Tab-separated table of C-alpha atoms and ligand atoms in Angstrom:
chain	number	residue	atom	x	y	z
Q	1	MET	CA	-3.516	2.126	-40.889
Q	2	PRO	CA	-5.401	-1.185	-40.606
Q	3	ILE	CA	-8.820	-0.872	-38.935
Q	4	LEU	CA	-8.907	-3.153	-35.933
Q	5	ALA	CA	-11.650	-5.764	-36.173
Q	6	GLN	CA	-14.480	-4.411	-34.025
Q	7	ASN	CA	-15.578	-7.470	-32.103
Q	8	THR	CA	-12.386	-9.075	-30.914
Q	9	PRO	CA	-11.004	-8.501	-27.417
Q	10	LYS	CA	-8.317	-5.861	-27.191
Q	11	ILE	CA	-6.164	-5.840	-24.077
Q	12	SER	CA	-3.830	-3.016	-23.090
Q	13	ASP	CA	-1.616	-2.089	-20.129
Q	14	ASN	CA	0.224	0.930	-21.531
Q	15	PHE	CA	-0.807	3.309	-18.741
Q	16	ASP	CA	0.136	4.302	-15.179
Q	17	SER	CA	0.664	1.096	-13.104
Q	18	GLY	CA	-0.407	-1.106	-16.019
Q	19	ASN	CA	0.853	-4.692	-15.965
Q	20	ILE	CA	-0.191	-7.564	-18.211
Q	21	ARG	CA	1.289	-9.534	-21.119
Q	22	VAL	CA	-1.101	-10.848	-23.803
Q	23	ILE	CA	-0.399	-14.424	-24.864
Q	24	ASN	CA	-3.532	-14.924	-26.961
Q	25	ALA	CA	-6.651	-12.753	-27.037
Q	26	THR	CA	-8.501	-14.047	-30.085
Q	27	ASN	CA	-11.114	-16.071	-28.185
Q	28	PRO	CA	-13.172	-14.132	-25.595
Q	29	GLU	CA	-13.880	-17.406	-23.804
Q	30	ASN	CA	-10.166	-18.046	-23.267
Q	31	ILE	CA	-8.043	-14.908	-23.214
Q	32	GLU	CA	-4.552	-16.021	-22.181
Q	33	LEU	CA	-2.523	-13.520	-20.186
Q	34	GLU	CA	0.591	-13.388	-18.009
Q	35	ILE	CA	1.663	-10.964	-15.289
Q	36	LYS	CA	5.028	-9.325	-16.026
Q	37	HIS	CA	7.864	-9.520	-13.471
Q	38	ASP	CA	8.986	-6.455	-11.599
Q	39	ASN	CA	12.009	-5.090	-13.504
Q	40	ASP	CA	15.198	-7.095	-12.768
Q	41	SER	CA	13.302	-9.099	-10.171
Q	42	GLU	CA	11.702	-12.483	-9.587
Q	43	PHE	CA	8.710	-10.828	-7.911
Q	44	TYR	CA	5.369	-10.442	-9.675
Q	45	GLN	CA	1.703	-10.426	-8.625
Q	46	TRP	CA	0.309	-6.934	-9.325
Q	47	PHE	CA	-1.819	-6.811	-12.463
Q	48	HIS	CA	-3.766	-3.914	-14.014
Q	49	PHE	CA	-5.064	-3.862	-17.588
Q	50	LYS	CA	-7.935	-2.792	-19.830
Q	51	LEU	CA	-10.240	-4.981	-21.956
Q	52	HIS	CA	-12.087	-3.404	-24.887
Q	53	ASN	CA	-14.608	-5.324	-26.970
Q	54	THR	CA	-17.833	-4.182	-28.606
Q	55	ASP	CA	-19.084	-7.758	-28.405
Q	56	ARG	CA	-20.240	-7.837	-24.783
Q	57	CYS	CA	-20.290	-11.597	-24.563
Q	58	GLN	CA	-18.975	-13.462	-21.553
Q	59	HIS	CA	-15.201	-13.091	-21.348
Q	60	THR	CA	-12.865	-15.406	-19.433
Q	61	LEU	CA	-9.433	-13.942	-18.756
Q	62	ASN	CA	-6.882	-16.572	-17.781
Q	63	ILE	CA	-3.685	-15.401	-16.063
Q	64	THR	CA	-1.685	-18.520	-16.775
Q	65	ASN	CA	1.433	-17.735	-14.683
Q	66	ALA	CA	-0.479	-16.984	-11.466
Q	67	GLY	CA	0.813	-20.237	-9.950
Q	68	LYS	CA	4.358	-18.880	-9.754
Q	69	ALA	CA	3.497	-15.423	-8.439
Q	70	ALA	CA	5.230	-14.102	-5.322
Q	71	TYR	CA	2.523	-15.100	-2.811
Q	72	VAL	CA	0.341	-17.782	-4.416
Q	73	GLU	CA	-1.652	-18.219	-1.198
Q	74	GLY	CA	-2.913	-14.779	-2.048
Q	75	TRP	CA	-5.030	-16.274	-4.846
Q	76	GLU	CA	-7.006	-18.546	-2.484
Q	77	ASN	CA	-10.518	-17.075	-2.032
Q	78	TYR	CA	-9.350	-13.975	-3.921
Q	79	GLN	CA	-11.619	-11.970	-6.233
Q	80	ALA	CA	-10.143	-9.521	-8.759
Q	81	VAL	CA	-11.465	-5.947	-8.954
Q	82	ALA	CA	-12.925	-4.298	-12.065
Q	83	SER	CA	-14.133	-0.829	-13.058
Q	84	TYR	CA	-15.853	0.853	-15.981
Q	85	ASP	CA	-15.136	4.437	-14.862
Q	86	ARG	CA	-11.744	3.847	-13.082
Q	87	GLU	CA	-13.239	5.316	-9.902
Q	88	HIS	CA	-15.762	2.757	-8.685
Q	89	TRP	CA	-14.227	-0.714	-8.391
Q	90	PHE	CA	-16.148	-3.935	-7.718
Q	91	ARG	CA	-15.199	-7.566	-7.208
Q	92	VAL	CA	-15.647	-9.985	-10.126
Q	93	PRO	CA	-15.952	-13.800	-10.185
Q	94	THR	CA	-12.432	-15.236	-9.973
Q	95	GLN	CA	-11.214	-18.828	-9.727
Q	96	TYR	CA	-7.722	-20.198	-9.007
Q	97	ASP	CA	-6.786	-23.802	-9.884
Q	98	GLY	CA	-3.228	-23.748	-8.591
Q	99	ASN	CA	-1.751	-22.493	-11.864
Q	100	THR	CA	-4.196	-20.188	-13.603
Q	101	LEU	CA	-6.231	-17.342	-12.174
Q	102	SER	CA	-9.470	-17.101	-14.172
Q	103	ILE	CA	-11.574	-13.934	-14.181
Q	104	THR	CA	-15.043	-14.111	-15.761
Q	105	LEU	CA	-17.214	-11.149	-16.744
Q	106	THR	CA	-19.898	-10.243	-19.260
Q	107	PRO	CA	-19.090	-6.526	-19.603
Q	108	GLU	CA	-21.857	-3.916	-19.360
Q	109	TYR	CA	-19.777	-1.465	-21.405
Q	110	ASP	CA	-17.228	-1.788	-24.211
Q	111	SER	CA	-14.230	-0.949	-21.972
Q	112	VAL	CA	-13.489	-2.385	-18.544
Q	113	TYR	CA	-10.392	-2.243	-16.346
Q	114	PHE	CA	-9.180	-5.122	-14.175
Q	115	ALA	CA	-6.640	-4.926	-11.324
Q	116	TYR	CA	-5.237	-6.810	-8.347
Q	117	PHE	CA	-6.507	-4.018	-6.047
Q	118	CYS	CA	-7.955	-0.533	-6.570
Q	119	PRO	CA	-5.091	1.364	-8.284
Q	120	TYR	CA	-3.656	4.594	-6.889
Q	121	SER	CA	-2.251	6.602	-9.811
Q	122	TYR	CA	0.804	8.829	-9.848
Q	123	GLU	CA	-1.485	11.717	-10.867
Q	124	ARG	CA	-3.665	11.097	-7.809
Q	125	HIS	CA	-0.456	11.019	-5.733
Q	126	GLN	CA	0.495	14.432	-7.129
Q	127	ASP	CA	-2.988	15.759	-6.362
Q	128	LEU	CA	-2.749	14.378	-2.811
Q	129	ILE	CA	0.552	16.049	-1.915
Q	130	HIS	CA	-0.203	19.350	-3.655
Q	131	ASN	CA	-3.662	19.681	-2.128
Q	132	ALA	CA	-2.081	18.954	1.254
Q	133	GLN	CA	0.464	21.753	0.833
Q	134	LEU	CA	-2.382	24.278	0.540
Q	135	ASP	CA	-2.970	23.770	4.260
Q	136	ILE	CA	-1.194	26.338	6.442
Q	137	ASP	CA	0.036	23.522	8.701
Q	138	CYS	CA	1.546	21.501	5.854
Q	139	GLN	CA	4.878	21.876	4.053
Q	140	LEU	CA	5.708	19.770	0.957
Q	141	GLN	CA	9.389	18.817	0.907
Q	142	ILE	CA	11.318	17.137	-1.928
Q	143	LEU	CA	14.007	14.935	-0.371
Q	144	GLY	CA	15.625	13.983	-3.669
Q	145	HIS	CA	14.854	11.814	-6.656
Q	146	THR	CA	14.293	8.163	-7.530
Q	147	LEU	CA	16.251	6.158	-10.106
Q	148	ASP	CA	13.663	7.080	-12.759
Q	149	GLY	CA	13.933	10.753	-11.720
Q	150	ARG	CA	10.676	11.155	-9.794
Q	151	ASP	CA	10.453	13.286	-6.652
Q	152	ILE	CA	10.693	11.624	-3.270
Q	153	SER	CA	8.080	13.752	-1.521
Q	154	MET	CA	7.523	14.207	2.189
Q	155	LEU	CA	4.784	16.191	3.926
Q	156	LYS	CA	5.654	17.903	7.202
Q	157	ILE	CA	2.486	18.675	9.133
Q	158	GLY	CA	2.615	20.867	12.222
Q	159	GLU	CA	5.300	22.948	13.826
Q	160	GLU	CA	8.162	21.544	15.864
Q	161	GLY	CA	8.370	22.768	19.424
Q	162	GLU	CA	9.524	21.958	22.928
Q	163	GLY	CA	8.207	18.565	23.993
Q	164	LYS	CA	6.383	17.884	20.715
Q	165	LYS	CA	6.666	14.325	19.485
Q	166	LYS	CA	7.882	13.435	15.956
Q	167	VAL	CA	5.548	10.903	14.315
Q	168	TRP	CA	6.565	9.385	10.953
Q	169	LEU	CA	4.421	7.492	8.468
Q	170	THR	CA	5.737	5.857	5.284
Q	171	ALA	CA	3.638	4.020	2.689
Q	172	ARG	CA	3.999	1.912	-0.467
Q	173	GLN	CA	7.566	0.744	-0.085
Q	174	HIS	CA	5.873	-2.110	-1.934
Q	175	PRO	CA	4.195	-0.295	-4.826
Q	176	GLY	CA	1.560	-2.913	-5.626
Q	177	GLU	CA	0.176	-2.500	-2.105
Q	178	THR	CA	-1.945	0.454	-3.239
Q	179	MET	CA	-4.216	0.249	-0.184
Q	180	ALA	CA	-1.308	1.872	1.676
Q	181	GLU	CA	-1.692	5.168	-0.174
Q	182	TRP	CA	-5.503	5.073	0.146
Q	183	PHE	CA	-4.855	4.718	3.907
Q	184	ILE	CA	-2.560	7.763	3.875
Q	185	GLU	CA	-5.181	9.747	1.949
Q	186	GLY	CA	-7.668	9.089	4.752
Q	187	PHE	CA	-5.099	9.809	7.446
Q	188	LEU	CA	-4.141	13.165	5.893
Q	189	ASP	CA	-7.777	14.070	5.184
Q	190	ARG	CA	-8.450	13.883	8.917
Q	191	LEU	CA	-5.129	15.299	10.145
Q	192	LEU	CA	-5.647	18.421	8.023
Q	193	ASP	CA	-9.314	18.825	9.002
Q	194	GLU	CA	-9.414	21.987	11.100
Q	195	ASP	CA	-12.785	20.961	12.537
Q	196	ASP	CA	-11.528	17.603	13.814
Q	197	GLY	CA	-10.824	17.690	17.546
Q	198	ALA	CA	-8.461	14.716	17.680
Q	199	ALA	CA	-6.451	16.121	14.764
Q	200	ARG	CA	-6.263	19.591	16.301
Q	201	ALA	CA	-5.250	18.191	19.689
Q	202	LEU	CA	-2.644	15.964	18.029
Q	203	LEU	CA	-1.057	18.888	16.219
Q	204	ASN	CA	-0.599	20.599	19.568
Q	205	LYS	CA	1.337	17.539	20.740
Q	206	ALA	CA	3.183	16.268	17.681
Q	207	VAL	CA	4.690	17.024	14.289
Q	208	PHE	CA	3.988	14.555	11.496
Q	209	TYR	CA	6.381	13.521	8.726
Q	210	VAL	CA	4.464	11.599	6.053
Q	211	VAL	CA	5.855	9.946	2.910
Q	212	PRO	CA	2.686	8.906	1.020
Q	213	ASN	CA	4.576	6.948	-1.626
Q	214	MET	CA	8.040	5.574	-0.884
Q	215	ASN	CA	8.240	3.950	-4.336
Q	216	PRO	CA	6.775	6.106	-7.129
Q	217	ASP	CA	8.857	4.375	-9.798
Q	218	GLY	CA	7.625	0.900	-8.901
Q	219	SER	CA	4.082	2.294	-8.649
Q	220	TYR	CA	4.149	3.777	-12.142
Q	221	ARG	CA	5.871	0.693	-13.581
Q	222	GLY	CA	3.171	-1.647	-12.274
Q	223	HIS	CA	5.516	-3.477	-9.900
Q	224	LEU	CA	4.409	-5.551	-6.924
Q	225	ARG	CA	7.350	-5.196	-4.592
Q	226	THR	CA	10.431	-3.401	-5.942
Q	227	ASN	CA	11.778	-0.109	-7.220
Q	228	ALA	CA	13.032	0.597	-10.763
Q	229	ALA	CA	16.192	-1.442	-10.104
Q	230	GLY	CA	14.302	-4.473	-8.784
Q	231	ILE	CA	15.238	-3.698	-5.169
Q	232	ASN	CA	12.841	-4.535	-2.297
Q	233	LEU	CA	13.018	-1.285	-0.345
Q	234	ASN	CA	11.831	-3.010	2.838
Q	235	ARG	CA	15.108	-4.927	2.978
Q	236	GLU	CA	17.329	-1.832	2.526
Q	237	TRP	CA	17.010	0.001	5.857
Q	238	LEU	CA	20.265	-1.211	7.426
Q	239	LYS	CA	22.522	-0.130	4.552
Q	240	PRO	CA	20.660	1.792	1.820
Q	241	SER	CA	22.504	3.329	-1.123
Q	242	MET	CA	21.854	6.149	-3.556
Q	243	GLU	CA	22.732	3.715	-6.351
Q	244	LYS	CA	20.180	1.007	-5.444
Q	245	SER	CA	17.718	2.425	-2.920
Q	246	PRO	CA	17.739	6.249	-2.935
Q	247	GLU	CA	14.151	6.216	-1.682
Q	248	VAL	CA	15.188	4.620	1.606
Q	249	PHE	CA	18.547	6.411	1.795
Q	250	LEU	CA	16.960	9.880	1.615
Q	251	VAL	CA	14.024	9.243	3.985
Q	252	ARG	CA	16.325	7.520	6.496
Q	253	GLU	CA	18.746	10.474	6.301
Q	254	GLN	CA	15.893	12.824	7.273
Q	255	MET	CA	14.889	10.564	10.152
Q	256	LEU	CA	18.457	10.639	11.488
Q	257	ALA	CA	18.544	14.425	11.189
Q	258	ILE	CA	15.119	15.074	12.741
Q	259	GLY	CA	14.520	12.131	15.090
Q	260	VAL	CA	11.607	9.701	15.430
Q	261	ASP	CA	9.257	9.149	18.387
Q	262	MET	CA	6.771	6.883	16.582
Q	263	PHE	CA	6.838	5.148	13.198
Q	264	LEU	CA	4.157	3.459	11.106
Q	265	ASP	CA	5.015	1.751	7.804
Q	266	ILE	CA	1.865	1.076	5.768
Q	267	HIS	CA	1.585	-2.094	3.658
Q	268	GLY	CA	-0.833	-4.621	2.202
Q	269	ASP	CA	-0.809	-8.394	2.601
Q	270	GLU	CA	-1.632	-10.791	-0.214
Q	271	ALA	CA	-2.732	-13.792	1.857
Q	272	LEU	CA	-4.240	-12.924	5.257
Q	273	PRO	CA	-7.824	-11.617	5.050
Q	274	TYR	CA	-7.434	-9.296	8.031
Q	275	ASN	CA	-5.975	-5.973	9.147
Q	276	PHE	CA	-3.067	-6.546	11.501
Q	277	VAL	CA	0.288	-5.143	12.608
Q	278	ALA	CA	3.841	-6.472	12.669
Q	279	GLY	CA	6.030	-4.951	15.359
Q	280	CYS	CA	9.722	-5.005	16.241
Q	281	GLU	CA	9.514	-7.472	19.162
Q	282	GLY	CA	12.667	-9.202	17.911
Q	283	ASN	CA	14.851	-6.108	18.243
Q	284	PRO	CA	17.859	-6.460	20.601
Q	285	SER	CA	16.778	-3.427	22.633
Q	286	TYR	CA	13.062	-4.272	22.829
Q	287	THR	CA	11.937	-4.014	26.478
Q	288	ASP	CA	8.846	-4.836	28.543
Q	289	LYS	CA	8.097	-1.122	28.523
Q	290	ASP	CA	8.168	-1.115	24.697
Q	291	GLU	CA	5.827	-4.102	24.721
Q	292	ALA	CA	3.412	-2.400	27.112
Q	293	LEU	CA	3.157	0.689	24.883
Q	294	ALA	CA	2.766	-1.492	21.795
Q	295	ASN	CA	0.001	-3.469	23.472
Q	296	LYS	CA	-1.770	-0.266	24.457
Q	297	PHE	CA	-1.666	0.987	20.849
Q	298	LYS	CA	-3.126	-2.285	19.585
Q	299	GLN	CA	-5.817	-2.438	22.268
Q	300	VAL	CA	-6.843	1.149	21.583
Q	301	LEU	CA	-7.114	0.390	17.864
Q	302	ILE	CA	-9.187	-2.728	18.602
Q	303	ASN	CA	-11.513	-0.563	20.720
Q	304	ILE	CA	-11.775	2.061	17.974
Q	305	THR	CA	-12.648	-0.208	15.056
Q	306	PRO	CA	-13.777	-3.806	14.400
Q	307	GLU	CA	-11.744	-3.601	11.179
Q	308	PHE	CA	-8.613	-4.272	13.260
Q	309	GLN	CA	-7.623	-7.413	15.149
Q	310	ASP	CA	-4.505	-8.753	16.844
Q	311	ASP	CA	-5.095	-12.496	16.862
Q	312	ILE	CA	-3.898	-13.271	13.341
Q	313	GLY	CA	-0.767	-11.888	11.703
Q	314	TYR	CA	2.882	-12.682	11.038
Q	315	ASP	CA	4.821	-14.841	13.495
Q	316	LYS	CA	6.654	-12.636	15.970
Q	317	ASP	CA	10.466	-12.719	15.760
Q	318	GLU	CA	12.253	-14.356	18.677
Q	319	PRO	CA	14.116	-11.907	20.958
Q	320	GLY	CA	17.192	-10.572	19.186
Q	321	GLN	CA	16.193	-12.212	15.883
Q	322	ALA	CA	14.559	-9.232	14.137
Q	323	ASN	CA	15.723	-8.581	10.579
Q	324	PRO	CA	17.381	-5.129	10.869
Q	325	THR	CA	16.978	-4.444	7.142
Q	326	VAL	CA	13.194	-4.104	7.594
Q	327	ALA	CA	11.970	-0.523	8.128
Q	328	THR	CA	9.945	-1.128	11.288
Q	329	ASN	CA	12.794	-3.063	12.902
Q	330	TRP	CA	15.553	-0.623	11.954
Q	331	VAL	CA	13.565	2.488	12.987
Q	332	GLY	CA	12.359	0.853	16.220
Q	333	GLU	CA	15.923	-0.087	17.191
Q	334	GLN	CA	17.660	3.078	15.951
Q	335	PHE	CA	15.263	5.435	17.732
Q	336	ASN	CA	14.070	3.133	20.521
Q	337	CYS	CA	10.486	4.070	19.625
Q	338	LEU	CA	7.045	2.602	19.008
Q	339	ALA	CA	7.254	1.192	15.471
Q	340	TYR	CA	4.735	-0.883	13.541
Q	341	THR	CA	4.142	-2.246	10.063
Q	342	ILE	CA	0.409	-1.896	9.403
Q	343	GLU	CA	-0.985	-4.541	7.020
Q	344	MET	CA	-4.284	-4.369	5.140
Q	345	PRO	CA	-5.691	-7.242	3.027
Q	346	PHE	CA	-5.889	-7.551	-0.755
Q	347	LYS	CA	-8.880	-9.804	-0.136
Q	348	ASP	CA	-11.306	-8.689	2.623
Q	349	ASN	CA	-11.513	-8.382	6.392
Q	350	ASP	CA	-13.082	-11.764	7.093
Q	351	LEU	CA	-14.299	-10.509	10.490
Q	352	LEU	CA	-16.513	-7.990	8.690
Q	353	PRO	CA	-16.760	-9.113	5.040
Q	354	ASP	CA	-18.318	-7.010	2.276
Q	355	HIS	CA	-18.864	-9.396	-0.627
Q	356	SER	CA	-19.459	-6.715	-3.256
Q	357	VAL	CA	-16.214	-4.778	-2.800
Q	358	GLY	CA	-14.122	-6.780	-0.311
Q	359	TRP	CA	-11.374	-4.680	1.283
Q	360	SER	CA	-11.390	-1.474	-0.705
Q	361	ASP	CA	-10.024	2.017	-1.262
Q	362	VAL	CA	-12.813	3.461	0.890
Q	363	ARG	CA	-12.224	1.049	3.795
Q	364	SER	CA	-8.461	1.737	3.599
Q	365	HIS	CA	-9.200	5.478	3.715
Q	366	LEU	CA	-11.455	5.042	6.766
Q	367	PHE	CA	-8.899	2.801	8.495
Q	368	GLY	CA	-6.314	5.567	8.062
Q	369	ARG	CA	-8.672	7.924	9.862
Q	370	ASP	CA	-9.126	5.425	12.706
Q	371	VAL	CA	-5.374	4.991	13.142
Q	372	LEU	CA	-5.125	8.742	13.715
Q	373	SER	CA	-7.404	8.256	16.729
Q	374	ALA	CA	-5.156	5.493	18.032
Q	375	ILE	CA	-2.108	7.758	17.743
Q	376	TYR	CA	-4.017	10.431	19.688
Q	377	HIS	CA	-4.571	7.945	22.528
Q	378	VAL	CA	-0.872	7.052	22.898
Q	379	VAL	CA	0.942	10.247	21.863
Q	380	ASP	CA	1.433	11.442	25.450
Q	381	GLU	CA	3.077	8.140	26.366
Q	382	LEU	CA	5.703	8.222	23.623
Q	383	ARG	CA	9.048	8.758	25.423
Q	384	ALA	CA	7.191	8.872	28.753
V	1	GEM	C1	6.489	-7.342	5.340
V	1	GEM	S1	7.008	-6.836	6.911
V	1	GEM	C2	8.426	-7.697	7.211
V	1	GEM	C3	8.115	-8.931	7.978
V	1	GEM	N1	7.885	-8.518	9.304
V	1	GEM	C4	7.592	-9.379	10.275
V	1	GEM	N2	7.538	-8.935	11.515
V	1	GEM	N3	7.374	-10.650	9.966
V	1	GEM	C5	7.688	-7.508	4.401
V	1	GEM	O1	8.317	-6.518	4.027
V	1	GEM	O2	7.986	-8.680	4.053
V	1	GEM	C6	5.591	-6.271	4.889
V	1	GEM	C7	4.948	-6.542	3.586
V	1	GEM	O3	5.562	-7.147	2.699
V	1	GEM	O4	3.804	-6.102	3.435
V	2	ZN	ZN1	4.561	-4.694	1.856
């Protein structure tokens, strides 16, 4: 077995959610890399890899196909994240010239990980759902399996009862948007806190159905936006299939069996440096009453946290022009309920920037806790 030369850069991605292709790694000053496409898909942008080199000189890592990634505006004013211990992630100097994304670092240790955003591993996902099931109020349900054979897991929190509302949360339809599962971790942490008044009051009023990871295959494969078959799950909600989109098919089947009084679909956005929501204003059945409740939810969230704003976001669909294949639109129309896509930034919240970490796992976690408060403030008005 040849002994690898000690002081040349070694790059690897053969681990949970790893994604990079090495083009040339002989020169630490110009390590040439490419991001791999999602399987059977044109989409790519998520990257996650490890650099090992005993020579702790300055390294420049050049992702040379960044200019054709899914959302290239996402590279403007973007800083990659890095970690030595895979727990604490920090922003590193990153430049984008329109084609190549260049990351520069003089490592403090021999091994360092780089990623598009703080990763959320499949093992952490398993810890999350199995710790949750220890709570007397929480039941872990397996709805079926993905194309790669992983569980599609749902947490039911609370007991159904007369007049109790059914509140659904889904996250990580787009697997590279890992902030979504950090958000859910914070949301569940509070919802299952028996000392938290808002959580306890909410569980007297509502039952929660939470799918922390809608796309475990894409997560493990290091995809940005699709499942194992290269399907964008957030375009499958009108006509899902067990052959292409079992993740959506099985969750949607449960929604139709149980009912939905409020729906939040948790995502991340590559370009906009803000937290914002995208509603279902373009649905055929959207009414002034729906708009009033939606506005109340947004105003309450603005009052709860300066991390949220409602001035900048996606263009609203014209009346009747909503895309019914999108989760928030299909659920909002099918169940005539309050339904929102919640978007967090890969970059930072420019209203409250933190230059050392940008938007982060911790801020996503805390935002999930704040959204629980917002749900508490509108729960009595769902179906009113
Ligand atoms: C977005 S949400 C769909 C677009 N919605 C509106 N109202 N413009 C998607 O799936 O493209 C969510 C995301 O990708 O994060
Ligand atoms: Zn998304």
